[in-house]
Coordinates of C-alpha atoms and ligand atoms in Angstrom, one line a residue:
M1 CA 159.8 89.6 158.9
K2 CA 162.7 91.7 157.6
K3 CA 164.3 89.6 154.8
V4 CA 163.3 87.0 152.5
K5 CA 165.0 85.4 149.6
L6 CA 163.1 83.6 146.6
K7 CA 163.6 81.2 143.9
V8 CA 161.1 82.6 140.9
P9 CA 160.6 80.2 138.2
A10 CA 160.3 80.7 134.3
T11 CA 156.9 79.9 132.9
V12 CA 155.4 78.8 129.4
A13 CA 152.7 80.8 128.4
N14 CA 149.8 79.7 126.1
L15 CA 150.6 76.1 126.3
V16 CA 150.3 76.3 122.4
C17 CA 146.3 76.5 121.9
G18 CA 145.4 78.6 124.9
F19 CA 146.8 82.2 123.9
D20 CA 146.8 84.6 126.9
I21 CA 144.8 82.0 129.1
L22 CA 146.9 79.0 130.0
G23 CA 150.5 78.8 131.3
M24 CA 152.8 76.5 133.1
A25 CA 155.9 76.8 135.6
V26 CA 159.0 75.0 135.2
Y27 CA 162.0 74.6 137.6
D28 CA 164.7 75.8 135.2
P29 CA 165.7 78.6 134.7
Y30 CA 164.6 80.6 137.8
D31 CA 165.7 84.0 139.0
E32 CA 166.8 84.8 142.5
M33 CA 165.4 87.7 144.4
E34 CA 166.4 89.0 147.8
F35 CA 164.0 91.5 149.8
R36 CA 164.8 93.6 152.8
L37 CA 162.4 95.9 154.3
L38 CA 163.5 99.6 154.7
E39 CA 162.3 101.9 157.2
T40 CA 162.0 104.8 154.9
P41 CA 159.4 104.6 151.8
E42 CA 162.2 104.0 149.3
I43 CA 162.2 101.4 146.6
I44 CA 165.7 100.1 145.9
I45 CA 166.5 97.8 143.0
K46 CA 169.7 96.3 142.3
H47 CA 170.3 94.0 139.6
I48 CA 173.4 91.6 139.7
D49 CA 173.1 90.3 136.2
S50 CA 174.5 91.3 132.8
F51 CA 171.2 92.1 131.2
G52 CA 171.3 95.9 131.6
L53 CA 167.8 96.4 132.9
P54 CA 166.9 99.8 134.4
E55 CA 167.2 100.1 138.3
E56 CA 164.9 103.2 138.5
A57 CA 161.8 101.9 140.5
S58 CA 159.3 103.3 138.0
K59 CA 161.1 101.9 135.0
N60 CA 162.0 98.5 136.6
V61 CA 159.2 95.6 136.3
A62 CA 159.8 94.7 139.9
G63 CA 159.8 98.2 140.8
V64 CA 156.5 99.4 139.5
V65 CA 154.8 96.5 141.3
L66 CA 156.4 97.6 144.6
L67 CA 155.5 101.2 144.0
K68 CA 151.7 100.0 143.4
I69 CA 151.8 98.0 146.7
Q70 CA 153.3 101.1 148.5
E71 CA 150.7 103.3 147.1
Y72 CA 147.7 100.7 147.8
F73 CA 148.7 100.0 151.3
N74 CA 149.8 103.7 151.8
L75 CA 153.2 102.4 153.3
K76 CA 155.5 104.6 155.2
I77 CA 158.2 101.8 154.7
G78 CA 160.0 100.7 151.6
F79 CA 161.7 97.6 150.1
E80 CA 165.3 96.9 148.8
V81 CA 165.3 94.1 146.0
I82 CA 168.5 92.5 144.7
I83 CA 167.8 90.5 141.6
R84 CA 169.9 87.9 140.0
K85 CA 168.1 87.3 136.6
H86 CA 169.0 83.9 135.0
I87 CA 165.7 84.0 132.8
K88 CA 166.6 86.0 129.8
P89 CA 164.6 89.0 129.0
G90 CA 162.8 88.5 125.6
S91 CA 163.1 84.6 125.8
G92 CA 159.6 83.9 125.9
L93 CA 160.0 82.0 129.1
G94 CA 158.2 84.6 131.4
S95 CA 161.4 86.8 132.4
S96 CA 159.3 89.9 133.1
A97 CA 156.5 87.8 134.8
A98 CA 159.1 86.3 137.1
S99 CA 160.3 89.9 138.2
A100 CA 156.6 91.1 138.6
A101 CA 155.3 87.9 140.4
G102 CA 158.7 87.8 142.5
A103 CA 158.1 91.3 143.7
V104 CA 154.5 91.0 144.9
F105 CA 155.4 87.7 146.4
G106 CA 158.5 88.7 148.3
A107 CA 156.7 92.2 149.5
N108 CA 153.5 90.2 150.6
I109 CA 155.6 87.8 152.9
L110 CA 157.6 91.0 154.3
L111 CA 154.1 92.7 155.0
G112 CA 152.7 89.7 156.9
N113 CA 150.9 87.8 153.9
K114 CA 148.0 90.5 153.6
L115 CA 147.3 89.5 149.9
S116 CA 145.4 86.5 148.4
K117 CA 147.1 84.8 145.4
E118 CA 144.5 86.5 143.0
E119 CA 145.4 90.0 144.5
M120 CA 149.0 89.2 144.0
V121 CA 148.3 88.6 140.2
Y122 CA 146.4 91.8 140.2
F123 CA 149.8 93.8 141.4
A124 CA 152.0 91.7 139.3
M125 CA 150.2 92.6 136.0
F126 CA 151.4 96.1 136.4
G127 CA 155.0 94.8 135.7
E128 CA 153.8 93.0 132.8
E129 CA 152.2 96.0 131.5
L130 CA 155.4 97.9 131.8
A131 CA 157.2 95.2 130.0
S132 CA 155.0 94.4 127.0
G133 CA 152.2 97.0 126.9
V134 CA 149.7 94.6 127.9
R135 CA 148.3 93.3 131.3
H136 CA 148.2 89.6 130.6
A137 CA 148.4 87.2 133.6
D138 CA 149.2 83.9 131.7
N139 CA 152.9 83.8 132.9
I140 CA 152.2 85.6 136.3
A141 CA 149.4 83.3 137.5
P142 CA 151.6 79.9 137.1
C143 CA 154.7 81.5 138.8
I144 CA 152.5 82.4 141.9
Y145 CA 150.2 79.4 141.9
G146 CA 152.6 76.8 140.6
G147 CA 151.6 74.0 138.1
I148 CA 149.3 74.9 135.2
T149 CA 146.8 77.9 135.5
L150 CA 143.9 78.9 133.5
V151 CA 143.2 82.6 133.3
K152 CA 139.5 82.4 133.1
S153 CA 139.3 86.1 133.1
S154 CA 142.0 88.8 133.9
N155 CA 139.3 91.4 134.4
P156 CA 138.1 90.7 136.8
I157 CA 140.7 88.5 137.7
D158 CA 139.6 84.6 137.8
I159 CA 142.4 82.2 138.0
I160 CA 141.7 78.4 137.9
P161 CA 144.7 76.4 139.2
L162 CA 144.8 72.9 137.0
N163 CA 146.3 69.7 138.0
S164 CA 150.0 69.5 137.5
P165 CA 150.9 66.4 135.3
D166 CA 154.1 64.4 136.0
L167 CA 155.6 65.4 132.7
F168 CA 159.0 66.7 131.6
V169 CA 159.6 70.0 129.6
T170 CA 162.2 70.6 127.3
A171 CA 162.7 74.2 126.1
V172 CA 165.2 75.9 123.7
H173 CA 165.9 79.4 123.6
P174 CA 167.5 80.3 120.1
Q175 CA 169.3 83.8 120.7
V176 CA 167.1 85.7 118.2
E177 CA 165.2 88.7 119.4
V178 CA 161.6 88.5 119.0
K179 CA 159.8 91.4 121.0
T180 CA 156.4 90.4 122.6
S181 CA 154.7 93.7 121.5
D182 CA 155.9 93.0 117.7
A183 CA 154.9 89.3 118.1
R184 CA 151.4 90.5 119.3
Q185 CA 151.2 93.3 116.4
I186 CA 151.5 90.7 113.5
L187 CA 148.5 88.6 114.8
K188 CA 145.2 88.8 113.0
K189 CA 142.6 90.9 114.6
N190 CA 139.9 88.4 113.4
I191 CA 139.6 84.9 112.9
S192 CA 137.2 82.4 111.1
L193 CA 134.5 80.5 113.0
K194 CA 136.0 77.4 111.6
S195 CA 139.4 78.1 113.1
A196 CA 137.6 79.3 116.4
V197 CA 135.8 76.0 116.7
E198 CA 139.2 73.9 116.0
Q199 CA 140.9 76.0 118.6
W200 CA 137.9 75.6 121.3
G201 CA 138.3 71.8 120.7
N202 CA 142.1 71.8 121.5
I203 CA 141.7 74.2 124.6
A204 CA 139.1 72.0 125.9
G205 CA 140.8 68.7 125.0
L206 CA 143.9 70.1 126.6
V207 CA 142.3 71.1 129.9
A208 CA 140.7 67.8 130.0
G209 CA 143.8 66.1 129.2
I210 CA 145.7 67.8 132.1
Q211 CA 142.8 67.2 134.6
K212 CA 142.6 63.5 133.8
N213 CA 146.5 62.8 133.2
D214 CA 145.5 61.5 129.7
Y215 CA 148.9 62.2 128.1
S216 CA 147.6 61.0 124.5
L217 CA 144.8 63.5 125.0
I218 CA 147.3 66.3 125.8
G219 CA 149.5 65.4 122.8
R220 CA 146.5 65.4 120.5
S221 CA 145.4 68.6 121.8
L222 CA 148.6 70.5 121.7
N223 CA 147.7 72.3 118.4
D224 CA 147.4 75.8 117.5
V225 CA 145.8 76.8 114.1
I226 CA 145.4 80.6 115.0
I227 CA 148.7 82.1 116.6
E228 CA 151.6 79.5 115.7
P229 CA 151.0 79.8 111.8
I230 CA 151.7 83.5 112.1
R231 CA 154.3 83.5 114.7
S232 CA 156.3 80.5 114.0
I233 CA 157.8 82.5 110.9
L234 CA 159.8 84.6 113.2
I235 CA 161.5 81.6 114.8
P236 CA 164.2 79.9 112.7
K237 CA 163.9 76.1 112.3
F238 CA 160.7 76.0 114.2
D239 CA 158.8 73.3 111.9
K240 CA 161.9 71.0 112.0
I241 CA 162.3 71.1 115.6
K242 CA 158.6 70.3 116.2
S243 CA 158.5 67.5 113.7
K244 CA 161.8 66.1 114.9
S245 CA 160.5 66.3 118.5
L246 CA 157.3 64.3 117.6
Q247 CA 159.4 61.8 116.0
L248 CA 161.5 61.4 119.1
G249 CA 158.5 60.6 121.1
A250 CA 157.6 64.1 122.6
L251 CA 153.8 64.4 123.1
G252 CA 153.8 67.8 121.5
G253 CA 154.6 71.4 122.2
G254 CA 155.2 74.7 120.3
I255 CA 156.3 78.3 120.8
S256 CA 156.7 79.0 124.4
G257 CA 154.8 82.4 125.3
S258 CA 155.6 84.8 122.2
G259 CA 158.9 83.2 121.4
P260 CA 161.5 82.7 120.4
S261 CA 161.8 79.8 122.7
I262 CA 160.3 76.6 121.9
F263 CA 159.1 74.0 124.4
M264 CA 158.0 70.1 124.2
L265 CA 156.3 67.9 126.8
S266 CA 157.7 64.4 127.3
E267 CA 156.4 61.7 129.5
Q268 CA 159.8 60.2 130.0
K269 CA 163.1 62.0 131.0
E270 CA 165.1 60.1 128.4
T271 CA 162.8 61.5 125.6
A272 CA 163.1 64.9 127.0
E273 CA 166.9 64.6 127.0
K274 CA 166.9 63.4 123.5
T275 CA 164.8 66.1 122.4
A276 CA 167.0 68.6 124.1
Q277 CA 170.2 67.3 122.1
M278 CA 168.2 67.3 119.0
M279 CA 167.3 71.1 119.4
K280 CA 170.9 71.8 120.2
S281 CA 172.2 70.0 117.2
V282 CA 169.6 72.0 114.8
Y283 CA 170.7 75.3 116.2
D284 CA 174.6 74.5 116.3
E285 CA 174.4 73.6 112.7
I286 CA 173.1 76.9 111.6
E287 CA 175.2 78.7 114.1
I288 CA 172.5 80.0 116.1
E289 CA 173.6 80.3 119.8
N290 CA 171.0 78.5 122.1
L291 CA 170.2 77.7 125.7
I292 CA 168.3 74.5 126.7
Y293 CA 166.6 73.7 129.7
V294 CA 165.2 70.3 130.8
S295 CA 162.8 70.1 133.8
K296 CA 159.7 68.8 135.3
I297 CA 156.4 70.9 135.5
N298 CA 156.8 73.0 138.7
P299 CA 153.9 72.3 140.9
N300 CA 154.9 74.8 143.3
G301 CA 155.9 78.1 141.6
I302 CA 157.9 80.6 143.7
Q303 CA 160.1 78.9 146.3
I304 CA 161.0 80.8 149.6
V305 CA 164.7 79.9 150.1
E306 CA 165.3 81.7 153.3
E307 CA 163.4 84.0 155.7
A308 CA 164.7 86.2 158.5
Ligands
HSE1 N1 150.1 85.3 126.0 C1 151.4 86.2 125.7 C2 151.5 86.1 124.3 C3 152.7 85.8 126.5 O1 151.5 85.2 123.6 O2 151.8 87.2 123.6 C4 153.8 86.8 126.3 O3 154.7 86.4 127.3

């Protein structure tokens, strides 16, 4: 195999109550990544998008992942990667995870599928570390495995792929800047036992609801008493969007990753689309530019578009 082209999906981390442990892949937006094997040990990164990301391998999220792989296998060959990013950096929709997970996934195909999924997660976490200073796997895991994943532990890596319910996801990305590092910095370092017990109940309820396709239980469990009350202050009209989505019949939702995107889950496409229209009108009214996405939960994750 000399060349491979991938579609790498956006992901929603945390799923409200599962901070740093739960995540879900969607179909839209997605990045396009094209890989070519080089006979020299170079890593060449080219971005065909307007986000101004660094192309020097050691400063690029995909680049650092490929450098780690090169070092680990002591490779005398290299990779050229052409990236067309559609997932905006800093959106809370797993933009850096897509570059990192896409990089290891593409390289693995060109190297003859030497790595397991868990090993791919290991390498991709170096990309997340470059982007946000933290090696978290809650976006990377669903990108690589597809569907919804539980990061039971990231050191040692223990990923549990969960069921992928037949639900629609509406996501809005209001164009305000929220850096993951800032959104982590403001969190409390200690929590009360009472809050912890409530959160355990929600996480356990959510995982049980996902496994049983019990949509009412999923809706009842999409509550976060620890992170959302703090982070939502950074997102304009968060409470209004959440309450209006529930009125329209969405099961529930909240901040996507560290924000500023907000996501909602719905059983019906019609509800998901009505929720999208409402989200757009809320942000249009206060003149905040916004991008809206409606898609199903993506059970497959990264998709191979072409191999040669
Ligand atoms: N779990 C991480 C956070 C996701 O919420 O900070 C960041 O993309």
